[in-house]
Amino acid sequence: MILVNLLLVAIAPHAYAKRNLVLMISDGFGPTSETMARSFMQDMGTESHEPWSSILDSMLTGSIRTQSSNSLVTDSAAGATAFACGLKTHNGAIAVDTNGTPCGTILEAAKNAGYATGLVTTSRITHATPASFAAHVVDRDMEDLIAMHMISKNATRHTKVDLMFGGGMCRFLPQSNDNSCRNDDVDVWQAAKDSGVTTLTRRSEFDLLSQTNQSMLPLIGLFAHSHMAYTIDRDSTSQPSLSEMTQTALNLLDDTSDKGFFLMVEGARIDMAGHDNDPAAHVHDIIEYWRTVQKVHQFVHSNPDTLVVSTSDHETGGLALGIDPEYTWHPRVLNQVTKSAEQVCSYLFRTQKQDVAEVIEDHVFPKYLGIDNHTQAELDVVVDALQVKGGDGRHKACKHAIGGIVSKRARVGWSTGGHTGADVGLYAYGNQMHKIKGNMENSHLGTLLMQYLDVSPSQVTKALANTATRQLAFFHSPHHDHD
């Protein structure tokens, strides 16, 4: 009997080994975005003619097909559901199939199997991508219900998500609170506290996490009313960066379960900059995403039982480097920009109407966009955008006007303010990375990730049969770039 046991151990030495999976999603990041940021870094160097490579360049293993079940151009909800559930669904659906039936996710299956679980994002934590791993609703705009799902417990009465970092505090506060964006009086934040969840909202509280030896999980840290700031705008004294949140998440989750952990990390604002056709905000959030990948890459070196996979749900903007007729583009134009189009427009909306043109000429162009030789046409396009009727329409027109001026000077083109149907890159490093290669459907990647953790969503799907997937009162938006 002893001999038999020894042989079994020899045949399957890793049968009970710890196993970690980090799924990184660079929302809206296509192959041209990688080229843009690489060229930007190369051009900023002292030897701009020398080749330069990002951490992702060394991890490229294939590509992902992005279409959803009802469109050749997916949205983030259907794209993330493909990764989370391993199946195709229609645009707008959050971890439900095409019939609206909840599908068990890799995060939920991992939690049931004994893994620690985490979600890190720079969007609202209730936004489409993170929501698709821990909530089940028929419409992504049902964020009030999503917030309740995300703090719920699984069949074993444990909070399904051990750690959440991101923005979106307004979805957790009752509508009686001035900072709320909910449509009801449910206090989800207090409900989380009552169930034993540690809650954080301040940068100072976040910093203390690295100084304690006590287990703080389950834990929610929300550091912004809505989405967290673009990297180009971020105040480091009030909001942690994506790389900082990810490093802390890795440290906390690694000490939580002997079996391992599943962590999803999203660079969400890459996508939103694409929607705004804002090349400077886009490139700076990509560079921060690279920093985050580097942190995870280093973790894998110290923890070889870890697999990191990076990909995107879709491409945003139809980005092109070079505008006819010139065979060139100018990365240094982007380096002069100090604020996102979003921040510039928010500033202009607070400016008295009679002062707008003067403020644009004397402040916005030289200080925010690095332009000291603006044309009358450039001034006119911004002033005209600020006259568009309707709050949402005016804000979008302004951001596209600001982004358009910078893009034209950099010789950067955009085909849309929405998503495209392009394939996106697939990157992997670490344990069993050889299995993550080639061109594949997004849903197939979801299946491969579940196989890596040796988990199945079937039992979770059965347990979710009676889950409420419809929010009674909500506003469905036709646009999902910033709402």
Coordinates of C-alpha atoms in Angstrom, one line a residue:
M1 CA 0.0 0.0 0.0
I2 CA 2.8 2.4 0.8
L3 CA 4.5 1.6 -2.6
V4 CA 1.2 2.3 -4.4
N5 CA 0.8 5.7 -2.6
L6 CA 4.4 6.6 -3.5
L7 CA 3.8 5.8 -7.1
L8 CA 0.6 7.9 -7.2
V9 CA 2.5 10.9 -5.8
A10 CA 5.3 10.3 -8.4
I11 CA 2.8 10.2 -11.3
A12 CA 0.9 13.3 -10.2
P13 CA 3.3 15.5 -8.2
H14 CA 1.2 18.6 -8.8
A15 CA -2.3 17.1 -8.1
Y16 CA -2.7 19.2 -4.9
A17 CA -0.4 22.1 -5.7
K18 CA -1.5 25.7 -5.1
R19 CA -2.6 27.3 -8.3
N20 CA -3.2 31.0 -9.1
L21 CA -4.8 32.7 -12.1
V22 CA -4.6 36.4 -12.9
L23 CA -6.8 37.4 -15.8
M24 CA -6.0 40.9 -17.1
I25 CA -8.4 42.7 -19.4
S26 CA -7.3 45.8 -21.2
D27 CA -10.7 47.1 -22.1
G28 CA -10.8 48.6 -25.6
F29 CA -7.2 47.9 -26.3
G30 CA -6.4 46.7 -29.8
P31 CA -3.1 45.8 -31.6
T32 CA -2.8 49.4 -32.8
S33 CA -3.0 50.7 -29.3
E34 CA 0.0 48.5 -28.4
T35 CA 1.9 50.0 -31.3
M36 CA 0.9 53.5 -30.4
A37 CA 2.1 53.2 -26.8
R38 CA 5.3 51.4 -27.9
S39 CA 6.1 54.1 -30.4
F40 CA 5.4 56.8 -27.8
M41 CA 7.9 55.2 -25.4
Q42 CA 10.4 54.8 -28.1
D43 CA 10.1 58.4 -29.2
M44 CA 10.4 59.7 -25.6
G45 CA 13.8 57.9 -25.3
T46 CA 17.2 59.4 -25.9
E47 CA 17.7 57.1 -28.9
S48 CA 14.3 57.2 -30.5
H49 CA 15.5 55.1 -33.5
E50 CA 16.3 52.2 -31.2
P51 CA 13.7 49.4 -31.0
W52 CA 11.6 49.4 -27.8
S53 CA 9.4 46.6 -26.5
S54 CA 6.7 46.5 -23.8
I55 CA 6.2 43.7 -21.3
L56 CA 3.2 42.5 -23.4
D57 CA 5.4 42.2 -26.5
S58 CA 7.3 39.4 -24.7
M59 CA 4.1 37.6 -23.8
L60 CA 2.2 37.5 -27.1
T61 CA 0.8 34.0 -27.8
G62 CA -2.1 34.6 -30.1
S63 CA -5.3 36.6 -30.7
I64 CA -9.0 36.6 -29.7
R65 CA -12.1 36.8 -31.9
T66 CA -14.5 39.2 -30.2
Q67 CA -18.0 38.9 -31.7
S68 CA -21.0 38.3 -29.4
S69 CA -23.9 36.1 -30.1
N70 CA -26.0 38.8 -31.8
S71 CA -23.4 41.1 -33.3
L72 CA -20.0 41.1 -35.1
V73 CA -19.2 44.1 -32.8
T74 CA -19.4 43.2 -29.1
D75 CA -19.9 45.3 -26.1
S76 CA -18.0 44.9 -22.8
A77 CA -20.8 43.0 -21.1
A78 CA -21.0 40.2 -23.7
G79 CA -17.2 40.2 -24.1
A80 CA -16.6 39.8 -20.4
T81 CA -19.3 37.2 -20.1
A82 CA -17.5 35.1 -22.7
F83 CA -14.4 35.1 -20.5
A84 CA -16.3 34.6 -17.2
C85 CA -18.8 31.9 -18.3
G86 CA -17.2 30.4 -21.3
L87 CA -20.2 31.1 -23.6
K88 CA -21.4 33.7 -26.1
T89 CA -24.3 36.0 -25.2
H90 CA -25.9 39.1 -26.6
N91 CA -24.6 42.6 -26.1
G92 CA -25.6 44.1 -22.8
A93 CA -26.0 40.8 -21.0
I94 CA -24.1 40.4 -17.7
A95 CA -23.3 36.7 -17.0
V96 CA -26.6 35.4 -18.4
D97 CA -27.1 33.3 -21.6
T98 CA -29.1 34.3 -24.6
N99 CA -32.3 33.3 -22.8
G100 CA -31.5 35.5 -19.8
T101 CA -30.6 32.5 -17.6
P102 CA -27.7 33.1 -15.2
C103 CA -24.5 31.3 -16.0
G104 CA -22.0 30.3 -13.4
T105 CA -18.7 32.3 -13.7
I106 CA -15.1 31.2 -13.2
L107 CA -14.9 33.5 -10.1
E108 CA -18.0 31.9 -8.5
A109 CA -16.8 28.4 -9.4
A110 CA -13.3 29.1 -8.1
K111 CA -14.8 30.4 -4.8
N112 CA -16.9 27.3 -4.4
A113 CA -13.8 25.2 -5.0
G114 CA -11.8 26.9 -2.2
Y115 CA -9.9 29.6 -4.1
A116 CA -9.7 33.2 -2.9
T117 CA -11.2 35.6 -5.4
G118 CA -10.7 39.3 -6.4
L119 CA -11.7 42.0 -8.8
V120 CA -9.6 45.1 -9.5
T121 CA -10.7 47.8 -12.0
T122 CA -10.4 51.6 -12.7
S123 CA -14.1 51.8 -13.6
R124 CA -17.1 51.6 -11.3
I125 CA -16.9 48.1 -9.7
T126 CA -20.5 47.6 -11.0
H127 CA -19.5 48.4 -14.6
A128 CA -19.8 45.7 -17.3
T129 CA -16.5 43.9 -17.1
P130 CA -16.1 43.4 -13.3
A131 CA -19.8 42.8 -13.0
S132 CA -19.8 39.9 -15.4
F133 CA -17.7 37.9 -13.0
A134 CA -19.9 38.3 -9.9
A135 CA -23.4 39.4 -11.0
H136 CA -26.2 38.2 -13.2
V137 CA -28.5 40.7 -14.9
V138 CA -30.2 40.9 -18.3
D139 CA -29.1 44.5 -18.8
R140 CA -25.7 46.0 -17.9
D141 CA -27.4 49.3 -16.8
M142 CA -29.0 47.5 -13.9
E143 CA -26.1 48.6 -11.7
D144 CA -28.2 48.9 -8.5
L145 CA -28.9 45.2 -8.6
I146 CA -25.4 44.4 -9.7
A147 CA -24.0 46.1 -6.5
M148 CA -26.3 43.8 -4.4
H149 CA -25.2 40.7 -6.3
M150 CA -21.5 41.6 -5.8
I151 CA -21.7 41.6 -2.0
S152 CA -23.9 38.5 -1.9
K153 CA -22.8 35.1 -0.4
N154 CA -22.4 31.8 -2.2
A155 CA -24.0 28.4 -1.4
T156 CA -21.5 27.9 1.5
R157 CA -22.5 31.3 3.0
H158 CA -19.2 32.9 2.1
T159 CA -18.9 36.3 0.3
K160 CA -18.3 35.3 -3.3
V161 CA -15.7 38.0 -3.9
D162 CA -13.0 38.3 -1.3
L163 CA -11.5 41.5 -2.6
M164 CA -12.8 44.4 -4.7
F165 CA -10.9 47.5 -5.6
G166 CA -12.2 50.2 -8.0
G167 CA -14.6 53.1 -8.2
G168 CA -18.4 53.5 -8.1
M169 CA -19.2 54.3 -4.5
C170 CA -22.4 56.0 -5.6
R171 CA -24.0 52.7 -6.5
F172 CA -23.6 51.5 -2.9
L173 CA -25.3 54.4 -1.2
P174 CA -29.1 54.9 -0.7
Q175 CA -30.7 57.6 -2.8
S176 CA -31.3 59.7 0.3
N177 CA -27.5 60.2 0.4
D178 CA -26.3 63.2 -1.6
N179 CA -23.5 61.1 -3.1
S180 CA -25.8 58.4 -4.3
C181 CA -26.7 57.5 -7.9
R182 CA -29.0 54.6 -6.9
N183 CA -32.7 54.6 -7.7
D184 CA -33.8 53.2 -4.4
D185 CA -33.1 53.5 -0.7
V186 CA -31.0 50.3 -0.3
D187 CA -27.8 50.9 1.6
V188 CA -25.6 48.3 0.0
W189 CA -22.5 49.8 1.7
Q190 CA -24.0 49.3 5.2
A191 CA -25.2 45.8 4.2
A192 CA -21.6 44.9 3.2
K193 CA -20.4 46.1 6.6
D194 CA -23.1 44.2 8.4
S195 CA -22.1 41.0 6.7
G196 CA -18.5 41.4 7.9
V197 CA -16.9 43.0 4.9
T198 CA -14.0 45.5 5.5
T199 CA -14.8 48.7 3.7
L200 CA -12.4 51.4 2.5
T201 CA -12.9 54.7 0.7
R202 CA -9.7 56.7 1.4
R203 CA -6.2 56.4 0.0
S204 CA -4.8 56.5 3.6
E205 CA -6.8 53.4 4.5
F206 CA -5.6 51.7 1.3
D207 CA -1.9 52.4 2.2
L208 CA -2.4 50.8 5.7
L209 CA -3.2 47.4 4.0
S210 CA 0.4 46.9 3.2
Q211 CA 1.4 47.5 6.9
T212 CA -0.8 44.9 8.6
N213 CA -0.4 41.2 9.2
Q214 CA -4.0 40.7 9.9
S215 CA -6.4 39.2 7.4
M216 CA -8.6 42.0 6.1
L217 CA -10.8 39.9 3.8
P218 CA -13.5 40.1 2.6
L219 CA -12.7 43.6 1.6
I220 CA -14.1 46.4 -0.6
G221 CA -12.2 49.5 -1.4
L222 CA -14.0 52.1 -3.6
F223 CA -12.0 55.2 -4.2
A224 CA -14.2 57.3 -6.5
H225 CA -17.8 58.4 -6.8
S226 CA -18.0 56.9 -10.3
H227 CA -15.1 55.8 -12.5
M228 CA -11.6 56.4 -11.1
A229 CA -9.5 59.1 -12.8
Y230 CA -7.5 58.7 -16.0
T231 CA -3.9 58.1 -15.3
I232 CA -3.0 61.5 -16.9
D233 CA -5.4 63.2 -14.4
R234 CA -4.9 61.0 -11.3
D235 CA -4.2 62.7 -7.9
S236 CA -1.9 60.1 -6.3
T237 CA -2.8 61.4 -2.8
S238 CA -6.5 60.5 -3.2
Q239 CA -6.6 57.5 -5.6
P240 CA -4.2 54.5 -5.8
S241 CA -3.1 53.5 -9.3
L242 CA -4.1 50.3 -11.1
S243 CA -0.6 48.8 -10.5
E244 CA -0.8 49.7 -6.8
M245 CA -4.2 48.2 -6.3
T246 CA -3.1 45.0 -8.2
Q247 CA 0.1 44.6 -6.1
T248 CA -1.9 44.9 -2.9
A249 CA -4.5 42.5 -4.2
L250 CA -1.8 39.9 -5.0
N251 CA -0.3 40.2 -1.6
L252 CA -3.6 39.9 0.2
L253 CA -5.0 37.0 -1.9
D254 CA -1.8 35.0 -1.8
D255 CA -2.0 34.8 2.0
T256 CA -5.7 33.8 2.0
S257 CA -6.0 30.3 0.6
D258 CA -3.7 27.3 0.4
K259 CA -5.5 26.3 -2.8
G260 CA -4.7 29.6 -4.6
F261 CA -6.6 32.5 -6.0
F262 CA -8.5 33.9 -9.1
L263 CA -8.0 37.6 -9.7
M264 CA -9.4 39.7 -12.5
V265 CA -7.7 43.0 -13.2
E266 CA -9.2 45.5 -15.7
G267 CA -7.6 48.5 -17.3
A268 CA -11.0 50.1 -17.9
R269 CA -10.2 53.6 -18.9
I270 CA -8.1 52.6 -21.9
D271 CA -11.5 52.0 -23.5
M272 CA -13.1 55.2 -22.3
A273 CA -10.3 57.3 -23.8
G274 CA -10.9 55.4 -27.1
H275 CA -14.6 56.4 -26.9
D276 CA -13.5 60.0 -26.5
N277 CA -10.9 59.7 -29.3
D278 CA -8.5 61.1 -26.8
P279 CA -5.0 59.7 -27.8
A280 CA -3.1 61.2 -24.8
A281 CA -5.4 59.8 -22.2
H282 CA -5.4 56.5 -24.1
V283 CA -1.6 56.1 -24.2
H284 CA -1.1 57.0 -20.6
D285 CA -3.6 54.5 -19.4
I286 CA -1.9 51.8 -21.6
I287 CA 1.4 52.6 -20.0
E288 CA -0.1 52.2 -16.5
Y289 CA -1.6 48.9 -17.6
W290 CA 1.9 47.8 -18.7
R291 CA 3.2 48.7 -15.2
T292 CA 0.5 46.5 -13.8
V293 CA 1.4 43.6 -16.1
Q294 CA 5.0 44.0 -15.0
K295 CA 3.9 43.8 -11.3
V296 CA 2.1 40.5 -12.1
H297 CA 5.0 39.2 -14.2
Q298 CA 7.3 39.8 -11.2
F299 CA 4.8 37.9 -8.9
V300 CA 4.9 35.0 -11.3
H301 CA 8.7 34.8 -11.0
S302 CA 8.3 34.4 -7.2
N303 CA 5.2 32.2 -7.5
P304 CA 5.7 29.8 -10.4
D305 CA 2.3 28.2 -9.7
T306 CA 0.7 31.3 -11.2
L307 CA -0.6 31.9 -14.7
V308 CA -1.2 35.4 -16.0
V309 CA -3.3 35.9 -19.1
S310 CA -3.9 39.3 -20.6
T311 CA -6.4 40.1 -23.4
S312 CA -9.1 42.6 -24.3
D313 CA -12.8 42.4 -24.7
H314 CA -12.8 44.4 -27.9
E315 CA -11.0 47.3 -29.7
T316 CA -12.4 50.8 -29.3
G317 CA -12.1 53.8 -31.7
G318 CA -10.8 52.2 -34.8
L319 CA -7.4 53.7 -34.1
A320 CA -5.0 54.4 -37.0
L321 CA -1.5 55.7 -36.8
G322 CA -1.0 58.0 -39.8
I323 CA -3.5 60.2 -41.7
D324 CA -3.5 60.5 -45.5
P325 CA -1.5 61.8 -47.3
E326 CA 1.5 61.8 -44.9
Y327 CA 3.3 58.5 -44.0
T328 CA 4.1 59.5 -40.4
W329 CA 2.7 60.2 -37.0
H330 CA 4.0 62.3 -34.1
P331 CA 4.1 60.8 -30.6
R332 CA 5.7 63.9 -29.1
V333 CA 2.4 65.8 -29.6
L334 CA 0.8 63.5 -27.0
N335 CA 3.7 64.1 -24.6
Q336 CA 2.8 67.8 -24.4
V337 CA -0.8 67.0 -23.2
T338 CA -1.3 67.3 -19.4
K339 CA -5.1 66.7 -19.0
S340 CA -7.6 64.3 -20.5
A341 CA -10.3 65.7 -22.8
E342 CA -12.8 64.7 -20.1
Q343 CA -11.1 67.0 -17.6
V344 CA -10.6 69.8 -20.1
C345 CA -14.3 69.8 -20.9
S346 CA -15.4 69.7 -17.3
Y347 CA -13.2 72.8 -16.7
L348 CA -14.8 74.6 -19.7
F349 CA -18.3 73.8 -18.6
R350 CA -17.6 75.6 -15.3
T351 CA -16.3 78.6 -17.2
Q352 CA -18.6 81.7 -17.8
K353 CA -19.8 81.6 -21.3
Q354 CA -18.5 85.1 -22.2
D355 CA -15.0 84.0 -21.0
V356 CA -14.8 80.7 -22.8
A357 CA -12.9 81.7 -25.9
E358 CA -10.3 83.6 -23.9
V359 CA -9.8 80.7 -21.5
I360 CA -9.4 78.2 -24.3
E361 CA -6.7 80.5 -26.0
D362 CA -4.8 81.5 -22.9
H363 CA -5.1 78.4 -20.7
V364 CA -6.5 75.3 -22.3
F365 CA -4.4 75.3 -25.5
P366 CA -1.0 76.2 -23.9
K367 CA -1.3 74.6 -20.5
Y368 CA -3.4 71.5 -21.0
L369 CA -2.7 70.6 -24.7
G370 CA 0.8 72.0 -25.1
I371 CA -0.3 74.1 -28.1
D372 CA 1.2 77.5 -28.5
N373 CA 0.3 78.1 -32.1
H374 CA -3.4 77.3 -32.3
T375 CA -5.4 78.2 -35.4
Q376 CA -8.8 80.0 -35.5
A377 CA -10.3 76.8 -36.8
E378 CA -9.1 74.9 -33.7
L379 CA -10.6 77.5 -31.5
D380 CA -13.9 77.5 -33.4
V381 CA -14.3 73.8 -33.2
V382 CA -14.1 73.8 -29.4
V383 CA -16.4 76.8 -29.0
D384 CA -19.0 75.3 -31.4
A385 CA -18.9 72.0 -29.5
L386 CA -19.7 73.9 -26.3
Q387 CA -22.9 75.2 -27.9
V388 CA -24.3 71.7 -28.7
K389 CA -27.7 71.3 -26.9
G390 CA -28.2 68.6 -24.4
G391 CA -25.8 67.8 -21.5
D392 CA -24.6 64.4 -22.8
G393 CA -24.4 65.5 -26.4
R394 CA -22.5 68.7 -25.5
H395 CA -20.0 66.8 -23.3
K396 CA -19.3 64.2 -26.0
A397 CA -18.9 66.9 -28.7
C398 CA -16.5 68.8 -26.5
K399 CA -14.4 65.7 -25.8
H400 CA -14.2 64.8 -29.4
A401 CA -13.3 68.3 -30.3
I402 CA -10.4 68.4 -27.9
G403 CA -9.3 64.9 -28.8
G404 CA -9.7 65.7 -32.5
I405 CA -7.3 68.7 -32.3
V406 CA -4.6 66.6 -30.6
S407 CA -5.2 63.6 -32.9
K408 CA -4.9 65.7 -36.0
R409 CA -1.7 67.3 -34.9
A410 CA -0.3 63.9 -34.0
R411 CA -1.5 62.4 -37.3
V412 CA -3.7 59.9 -35.4
G413 CA -7.0 58.8 -36.9
W414 CA -10.2 57.3 -35.5
S415 CA -12.9 55.6 -37.4
T416 CA -15.5 55.6 -34.6
G417 CA -16.4 56.7 -31.1
G418 CA -17.5 53.2 -30.4
H419 CA -16.2 49.7 -30.6
T420 CA -15.0 47.8 -33.7
G421 CA -15.0 44.1 -34.6
A422 CA -11.3 43.6 -34.8
D423 CA -9.4 40.7 -33.2
V424 CA -7.4 41.6 -30.1
G425 CA -4.1 40.3 -28.7
L426 CA -3.7 37.3 -26.4
Y427 CA -0.8 37.3 -24.0
A428 CA 0.3 34.8 -21.4
Y429 CA 3.1 34.0 -19.0
G430 CA 3.7 31.4 -16.3
N431 CA 2.3 28.1 -15.3
Q432 CA 0.9 26.1 -18.4
M433 CA 1.2 29.2 -20.6
H434 CA 1.8 26.8 -23.6
K435 CA -2.0 26.0 -23.5
I436 CA -2.9 29.6 -24.1
K437 CA -2.0 30.2 -27.8
G438 CA -3.3 30.6 -31.3
N439 CA -6.4 32.4 -32.6
M440 CA -9.5 31.5 -30.7
E441 CA -13.0 32.7 -29.8
N442 CA -13.3 34.7 -26.6
S443 CA -15.6 32.0 -25.1
H444 CA -13.0 29.3 -25.7
L445 CA -10.5 31.3 -23.7
G446 CA -13.0 31.3 -20.8
T447 CA -13.2 27.5 -21.0
L448 CA -9.4 27.1 -21.0
L449 CA -9.2 29.3 -17.9
M450 CA -11.7 27.1 -16.1
Q451 CA -9.8 24.0 -17.1
Y452 CA -6.6 25.6 -15.7
L453 CA -8.2 26.0 -12.3
D454 CA -9.9 22.6 -12.6
V455 CA -13.3 24.2 -11.9
S456 CA -16.7 23.7 -13.5
P457 CA -19.5 26.3 -13.5
S458 CA -22.3 23.7 -13.7
Q459 CA -23.1 23.5 -10.0
V460 CA -23.0 27.3 -9.7
T461 CA -25.4 27.6 -12.6
K462 CA -27.8 25.3 -11.0
A463 CA -27.6 27.2 -7.7
L464 CA -28.4 30.4 -9.5
A465 CA -31.6 29.2 -11.0
N466 CA -33.8 31.5 -8.9
T467 CA -31.5 34.6 -9.0
A468 CA -33.2 37.9 -9.7
T469 CA -31.8 39.1 -13.0
R470 CA -34.1 42.1 -13.5
Q471 CA -34.0 45.4 -11.7
L472 CA -37.5 46.9 -11.4
A473 CA -36.5 50.6 -11.8
F474 CA -33.6 51.5 -14.1
F475 CA -32.7 53.7 -17.0
H476 CA -31.4 51.9 -20.1
S477 CA -28.7 54.0 -21.9
P478 CA -28.0 53.5 -25.6
H479 CA -24.4 54.6 -24.9
H480 CA -22.0 52.9 -22.5
D481 CA -18.7 54.7 -22.8
H482 CA -18.9 56.8 -19.7
D483 CA -22.4 56.4 -18.3

